[in-house]
CSV table of C-alpha atoms and ligand atoms in Angstrom, one decimal:
chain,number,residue,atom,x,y,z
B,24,UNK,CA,114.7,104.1,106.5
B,25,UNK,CA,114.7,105.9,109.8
B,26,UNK,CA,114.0,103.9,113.0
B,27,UNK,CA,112.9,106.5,116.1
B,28,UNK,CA,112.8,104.9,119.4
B,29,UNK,CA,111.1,106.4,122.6
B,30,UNK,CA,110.8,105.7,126.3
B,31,UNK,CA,108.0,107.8,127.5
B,32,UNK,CA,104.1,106.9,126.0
B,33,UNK,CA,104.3,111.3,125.8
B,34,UNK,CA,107.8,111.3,124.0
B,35,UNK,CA,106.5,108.9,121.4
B,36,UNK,CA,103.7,111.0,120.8
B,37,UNK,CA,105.3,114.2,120.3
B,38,UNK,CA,108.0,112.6,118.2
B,39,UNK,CA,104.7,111.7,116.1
B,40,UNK,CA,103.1,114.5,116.3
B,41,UNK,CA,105.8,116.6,115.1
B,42,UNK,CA,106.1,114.8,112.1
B,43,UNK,CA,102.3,115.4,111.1
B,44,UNK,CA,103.0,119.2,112.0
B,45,UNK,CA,106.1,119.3,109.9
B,46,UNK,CA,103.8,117.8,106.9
B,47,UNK,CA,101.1,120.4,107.9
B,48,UNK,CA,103.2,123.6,107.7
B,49,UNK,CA,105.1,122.8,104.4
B,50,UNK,CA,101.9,122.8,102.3
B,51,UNK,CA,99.8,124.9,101.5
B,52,UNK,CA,97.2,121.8,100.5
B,53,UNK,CA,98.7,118.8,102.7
B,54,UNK,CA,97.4,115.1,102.4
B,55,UNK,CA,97.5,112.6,105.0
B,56,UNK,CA,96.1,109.0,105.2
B,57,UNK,CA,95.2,108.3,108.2
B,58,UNK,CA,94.9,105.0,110.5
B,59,UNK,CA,92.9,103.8,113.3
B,60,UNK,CA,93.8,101.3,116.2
B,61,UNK,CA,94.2,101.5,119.6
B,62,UNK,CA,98.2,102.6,118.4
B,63,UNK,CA,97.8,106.0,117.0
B,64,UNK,CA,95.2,107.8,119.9
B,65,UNK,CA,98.0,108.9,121.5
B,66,UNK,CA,98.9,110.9,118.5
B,67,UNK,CA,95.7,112.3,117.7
B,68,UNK,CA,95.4,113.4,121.9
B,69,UNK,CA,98.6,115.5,121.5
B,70,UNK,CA,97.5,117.0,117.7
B,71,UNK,CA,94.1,117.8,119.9
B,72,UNK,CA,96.1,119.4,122.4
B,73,UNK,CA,98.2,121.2,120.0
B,74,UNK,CA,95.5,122.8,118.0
B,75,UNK,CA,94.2,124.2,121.3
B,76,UNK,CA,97.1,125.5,122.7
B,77,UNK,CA,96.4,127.1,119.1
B,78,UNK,CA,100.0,125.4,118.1
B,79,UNK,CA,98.7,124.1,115.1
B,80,UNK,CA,96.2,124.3,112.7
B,81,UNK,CA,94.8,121.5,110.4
B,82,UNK,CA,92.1,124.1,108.2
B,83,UNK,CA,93.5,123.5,105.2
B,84,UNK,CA,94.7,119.6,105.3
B,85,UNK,CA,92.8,116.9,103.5
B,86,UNK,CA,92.7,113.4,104.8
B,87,UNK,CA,92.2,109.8,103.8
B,88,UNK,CA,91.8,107.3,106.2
B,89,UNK,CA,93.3,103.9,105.6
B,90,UNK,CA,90.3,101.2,106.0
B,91,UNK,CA,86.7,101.3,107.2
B,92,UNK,CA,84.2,98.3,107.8
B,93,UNK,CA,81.8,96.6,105.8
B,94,UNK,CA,78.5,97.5,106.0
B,95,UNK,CA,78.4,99.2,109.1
B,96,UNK,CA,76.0,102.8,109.7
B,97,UNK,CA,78.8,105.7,109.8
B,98,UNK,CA,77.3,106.4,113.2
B,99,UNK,CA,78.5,102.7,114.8
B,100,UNK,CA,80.6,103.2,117.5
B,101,UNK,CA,82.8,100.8,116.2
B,102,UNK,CA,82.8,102.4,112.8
B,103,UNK,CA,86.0,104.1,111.7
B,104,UNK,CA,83.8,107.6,110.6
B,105,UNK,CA,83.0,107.2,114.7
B,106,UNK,CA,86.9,106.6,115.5
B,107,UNK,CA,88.1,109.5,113.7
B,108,UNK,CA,85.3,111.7,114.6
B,109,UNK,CA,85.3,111.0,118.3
B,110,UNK,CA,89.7,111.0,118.3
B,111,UNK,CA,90.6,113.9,116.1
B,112,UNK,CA,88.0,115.6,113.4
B,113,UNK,CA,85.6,116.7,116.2
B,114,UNK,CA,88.1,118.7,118.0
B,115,UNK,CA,90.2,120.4,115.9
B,116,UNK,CA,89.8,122.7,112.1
B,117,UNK,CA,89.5,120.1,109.6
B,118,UNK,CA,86.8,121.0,107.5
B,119,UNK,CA,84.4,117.8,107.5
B,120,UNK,CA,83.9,118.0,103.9
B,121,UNK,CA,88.2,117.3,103.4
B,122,UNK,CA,87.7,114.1,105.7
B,123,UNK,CA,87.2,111.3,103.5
B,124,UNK,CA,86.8,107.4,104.5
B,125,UNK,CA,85.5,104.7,102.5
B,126,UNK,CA,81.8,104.6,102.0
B,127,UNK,CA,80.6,101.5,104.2
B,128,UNK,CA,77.2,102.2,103.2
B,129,UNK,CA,77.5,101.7,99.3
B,130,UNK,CA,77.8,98.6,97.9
B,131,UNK,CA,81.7,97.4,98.9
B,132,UNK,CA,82.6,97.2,94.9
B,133,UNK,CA,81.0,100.8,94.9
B,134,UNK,CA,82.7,102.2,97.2
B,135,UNK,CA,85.6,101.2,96.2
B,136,UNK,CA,85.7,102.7,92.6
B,137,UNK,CA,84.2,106.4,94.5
B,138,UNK,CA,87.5,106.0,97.0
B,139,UNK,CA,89.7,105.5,94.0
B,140,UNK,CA,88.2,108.3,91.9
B,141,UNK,CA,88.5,110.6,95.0
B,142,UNK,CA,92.3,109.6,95.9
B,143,UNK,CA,93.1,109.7,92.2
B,144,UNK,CA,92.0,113.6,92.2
B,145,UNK,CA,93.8,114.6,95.3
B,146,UNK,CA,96.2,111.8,96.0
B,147,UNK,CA,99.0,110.7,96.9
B,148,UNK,CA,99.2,111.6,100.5
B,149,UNK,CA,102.4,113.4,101.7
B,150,UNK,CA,102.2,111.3,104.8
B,151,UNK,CA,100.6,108.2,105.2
B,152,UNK,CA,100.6,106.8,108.8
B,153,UNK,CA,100.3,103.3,109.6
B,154,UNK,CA,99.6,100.9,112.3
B,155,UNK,CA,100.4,97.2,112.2
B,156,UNK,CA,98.1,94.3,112.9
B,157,UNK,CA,99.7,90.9,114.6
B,158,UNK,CA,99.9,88.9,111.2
B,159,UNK,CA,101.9,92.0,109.6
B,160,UNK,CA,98.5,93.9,107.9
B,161,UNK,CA,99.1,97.7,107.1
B,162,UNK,CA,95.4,99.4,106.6
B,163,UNK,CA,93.2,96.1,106.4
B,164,UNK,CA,95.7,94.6,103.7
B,165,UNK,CA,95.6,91.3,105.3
B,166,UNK,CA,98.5,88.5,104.2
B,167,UNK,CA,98.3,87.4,100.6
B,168,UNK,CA,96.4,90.7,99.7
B,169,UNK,CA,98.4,91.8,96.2
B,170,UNK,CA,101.0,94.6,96.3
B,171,UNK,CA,99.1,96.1,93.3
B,172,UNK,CA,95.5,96.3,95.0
B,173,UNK,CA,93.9,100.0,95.0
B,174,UNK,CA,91.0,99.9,97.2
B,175,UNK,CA,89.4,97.0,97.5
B,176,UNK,CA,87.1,94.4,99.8
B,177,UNK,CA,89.1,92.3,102.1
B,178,UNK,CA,87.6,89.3,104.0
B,179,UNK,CA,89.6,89.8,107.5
B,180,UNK,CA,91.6,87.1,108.7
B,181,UNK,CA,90.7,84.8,111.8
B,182,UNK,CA,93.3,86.6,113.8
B,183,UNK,CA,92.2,90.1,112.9
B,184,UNK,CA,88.7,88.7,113.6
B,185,UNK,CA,89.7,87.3,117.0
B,186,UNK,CA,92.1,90.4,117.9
B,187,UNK,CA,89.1,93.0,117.0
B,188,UNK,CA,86.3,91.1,117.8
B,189,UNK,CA,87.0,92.0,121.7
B,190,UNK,CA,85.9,95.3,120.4
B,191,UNK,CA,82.1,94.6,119.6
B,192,UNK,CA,80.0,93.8,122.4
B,193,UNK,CA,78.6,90.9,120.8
B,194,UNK,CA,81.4,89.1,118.1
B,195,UNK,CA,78.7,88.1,115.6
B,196,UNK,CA,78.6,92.2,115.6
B,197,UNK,CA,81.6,92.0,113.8
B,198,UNK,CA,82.1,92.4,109.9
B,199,UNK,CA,83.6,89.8,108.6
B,200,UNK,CA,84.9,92.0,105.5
B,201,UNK,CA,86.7,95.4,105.2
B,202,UNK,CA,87.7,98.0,102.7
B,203,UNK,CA,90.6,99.2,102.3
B,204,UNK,CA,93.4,101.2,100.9
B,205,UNK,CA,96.1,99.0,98.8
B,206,UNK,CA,99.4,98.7,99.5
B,207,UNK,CA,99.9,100.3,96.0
B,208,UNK,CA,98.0,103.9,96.8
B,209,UNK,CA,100.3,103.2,100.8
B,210,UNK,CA,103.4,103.1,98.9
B,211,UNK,CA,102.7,106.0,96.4
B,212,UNK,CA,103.0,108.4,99.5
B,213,UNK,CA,105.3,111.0,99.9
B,214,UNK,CA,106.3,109.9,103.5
B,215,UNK,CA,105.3,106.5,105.5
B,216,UNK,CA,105.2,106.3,108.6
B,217,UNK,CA,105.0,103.3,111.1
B,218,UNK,CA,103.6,104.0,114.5
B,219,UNK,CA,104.1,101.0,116.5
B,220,UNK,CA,103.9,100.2,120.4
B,221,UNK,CA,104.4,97.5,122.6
B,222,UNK,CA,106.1,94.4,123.5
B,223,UNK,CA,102.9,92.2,121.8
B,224,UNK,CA,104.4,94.0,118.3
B,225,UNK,CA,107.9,93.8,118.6
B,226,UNK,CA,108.7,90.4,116.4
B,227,UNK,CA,105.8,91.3,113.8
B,228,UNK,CA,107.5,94.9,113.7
B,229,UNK,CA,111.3,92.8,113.4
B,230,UNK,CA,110.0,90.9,110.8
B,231,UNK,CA,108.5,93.5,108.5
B,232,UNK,CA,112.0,95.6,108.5
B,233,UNK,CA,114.1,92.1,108.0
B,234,UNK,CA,112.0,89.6,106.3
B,235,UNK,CA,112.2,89.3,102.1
B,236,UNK,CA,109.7,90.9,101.3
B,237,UNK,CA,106.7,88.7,100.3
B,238,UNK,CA,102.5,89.5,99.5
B,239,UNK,CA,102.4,87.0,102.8
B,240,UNK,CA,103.6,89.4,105.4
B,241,UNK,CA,102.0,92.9,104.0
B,242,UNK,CA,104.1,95.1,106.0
B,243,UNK,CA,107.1,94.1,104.5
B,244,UNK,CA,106.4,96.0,101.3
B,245,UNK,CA,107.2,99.2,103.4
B,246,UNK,CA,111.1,97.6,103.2
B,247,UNK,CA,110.9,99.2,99.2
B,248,UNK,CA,109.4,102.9,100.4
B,249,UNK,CA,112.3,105.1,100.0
B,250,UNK,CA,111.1,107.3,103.0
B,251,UNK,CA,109.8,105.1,105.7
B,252,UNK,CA,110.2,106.3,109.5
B,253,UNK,CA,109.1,103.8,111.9
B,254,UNK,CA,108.2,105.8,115.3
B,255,UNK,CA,108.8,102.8,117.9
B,256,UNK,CA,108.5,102.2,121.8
B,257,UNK,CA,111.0,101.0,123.4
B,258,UNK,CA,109.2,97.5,123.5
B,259,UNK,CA,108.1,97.4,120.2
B,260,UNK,CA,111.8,97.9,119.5
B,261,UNK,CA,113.5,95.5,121.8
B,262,UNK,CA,113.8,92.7,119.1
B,263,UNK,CA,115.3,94.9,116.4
M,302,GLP,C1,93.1,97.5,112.7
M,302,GLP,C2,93.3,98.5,111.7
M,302,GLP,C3,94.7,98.7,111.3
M,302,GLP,C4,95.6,98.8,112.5
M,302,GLP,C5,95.5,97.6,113.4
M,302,GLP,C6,96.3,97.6,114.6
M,302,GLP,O1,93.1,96.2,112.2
M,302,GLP,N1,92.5,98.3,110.5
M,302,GLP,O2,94.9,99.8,110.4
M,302,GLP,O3,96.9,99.1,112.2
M,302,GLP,O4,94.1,97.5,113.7
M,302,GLP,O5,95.6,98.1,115.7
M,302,GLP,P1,96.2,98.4,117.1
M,302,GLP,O6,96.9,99.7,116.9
M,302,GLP,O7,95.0,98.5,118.0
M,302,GLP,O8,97.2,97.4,117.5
């Protein structure tokens, strides 16, 4: 495990940045999984700003995104299609047709098999990049989700609920249920990384690095990844 700590919001950044870039110019065919979050924009700004400083190029990358809602139209502004479209796909060279997210408009069970068979014929990412939720989810892998779950419906906690919900306009907006990647398919991947920021993270961050591992606390199954990299703030650090 490799713990990264940075002072500046435009050092941490770059320290992520570079290691989508380094993933992106050693394949010719690269994979990432990608996350959503208020953590990771940072990231995709400076891979923006890289691709038009025509620093790097992301034409011939595929990616899978972690998690999307349950039953929302792609087009929601609080869907994770809008997220990724409005953050990263719409202003760089990804080919829209290598983007992939879970279907939120099939049936959940649905579009969880059509993930699977999709991830199963490109997969496993070279890089999967995380954020981490309060309770300890990676992806929407909330606590007692099983270590061996593909794809699959979650019901969201109440904290996840209560954390997100400050994102809808109206609460009742929000799904109550998510899909999402399994830790399994998370820990298949060449790479993990853990972006995290913030003093409000620091003791869920300390406790997935130090905490036996257990289905209770998800992000603790990244403690058995042989290549994890956590890229931490100096807050989110200050407990480790
Ligand atoms: C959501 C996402 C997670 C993300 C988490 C943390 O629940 N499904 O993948 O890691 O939020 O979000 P933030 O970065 O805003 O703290």
């Amino acid at each position: 495990m490799q713990i990264l700590v940075y002072n500046t919001p435009q050092e941490w950044a770059t320290a992520a940045a570079e290691q989508v870039q380094g993933v992106l110019s050693s394949k010719p065919r690269p994979v990432l999984m990608l996350p959503t979050g208020s953590t990771p924009i940072a990231l995709y700004a400076e891979l923006v700003r890289r691709y038009q400083a025509g620093e790097l190029s992301m034409a011939h990358a595929l990616s899978f995104n972690l998690d999307e809602y349950v039953g929302l139209s792609i087009d929601d502004d609080q869907s994770y299609h809008y997220f990724m479209r409005h953050h990263l796909f719409d202003h760089v060279d990804i080919r829209p047709e290598n983007t992939h997210l879970p279907d939120p408009t099939l049936p959940p069970d649905e579009a969880c098999r059509a993930y699977n068979a999709l991830y199963d014929q490109y997969g496993p990412a070279d890089i999967a990049l995380l954020g981490l939720g309060h309770n300890g989810h990676i992806g929407f892998n909330e606590p007692g989700t099983p270590f061996t779950n593909r794809t699959a419906v979650i019901p969201l906690s109440a904290s996840t609920l209560e954390a997100n919900g400050r994102l809808f306009g109206d609460r009742t907006d929000m799904p109550t249920s998510a899909l999402s990647v399994g830790p399994s398919m998370i820990l298949e991947s060449r790479r993990v990384l853990m972006l995290v920021k913030g003093q409000d993270k620091a003791s869920i961050l300390k406790t997935i690095l130090t905490h036996p591992v257990t289905e209770d606390i998800p992000g603790t199954v990244l403690q058995r990844h042989p290549d994890l990299v956590v890229i931490a703030d100096t807050a989110a650090a200050s407990l480790l």
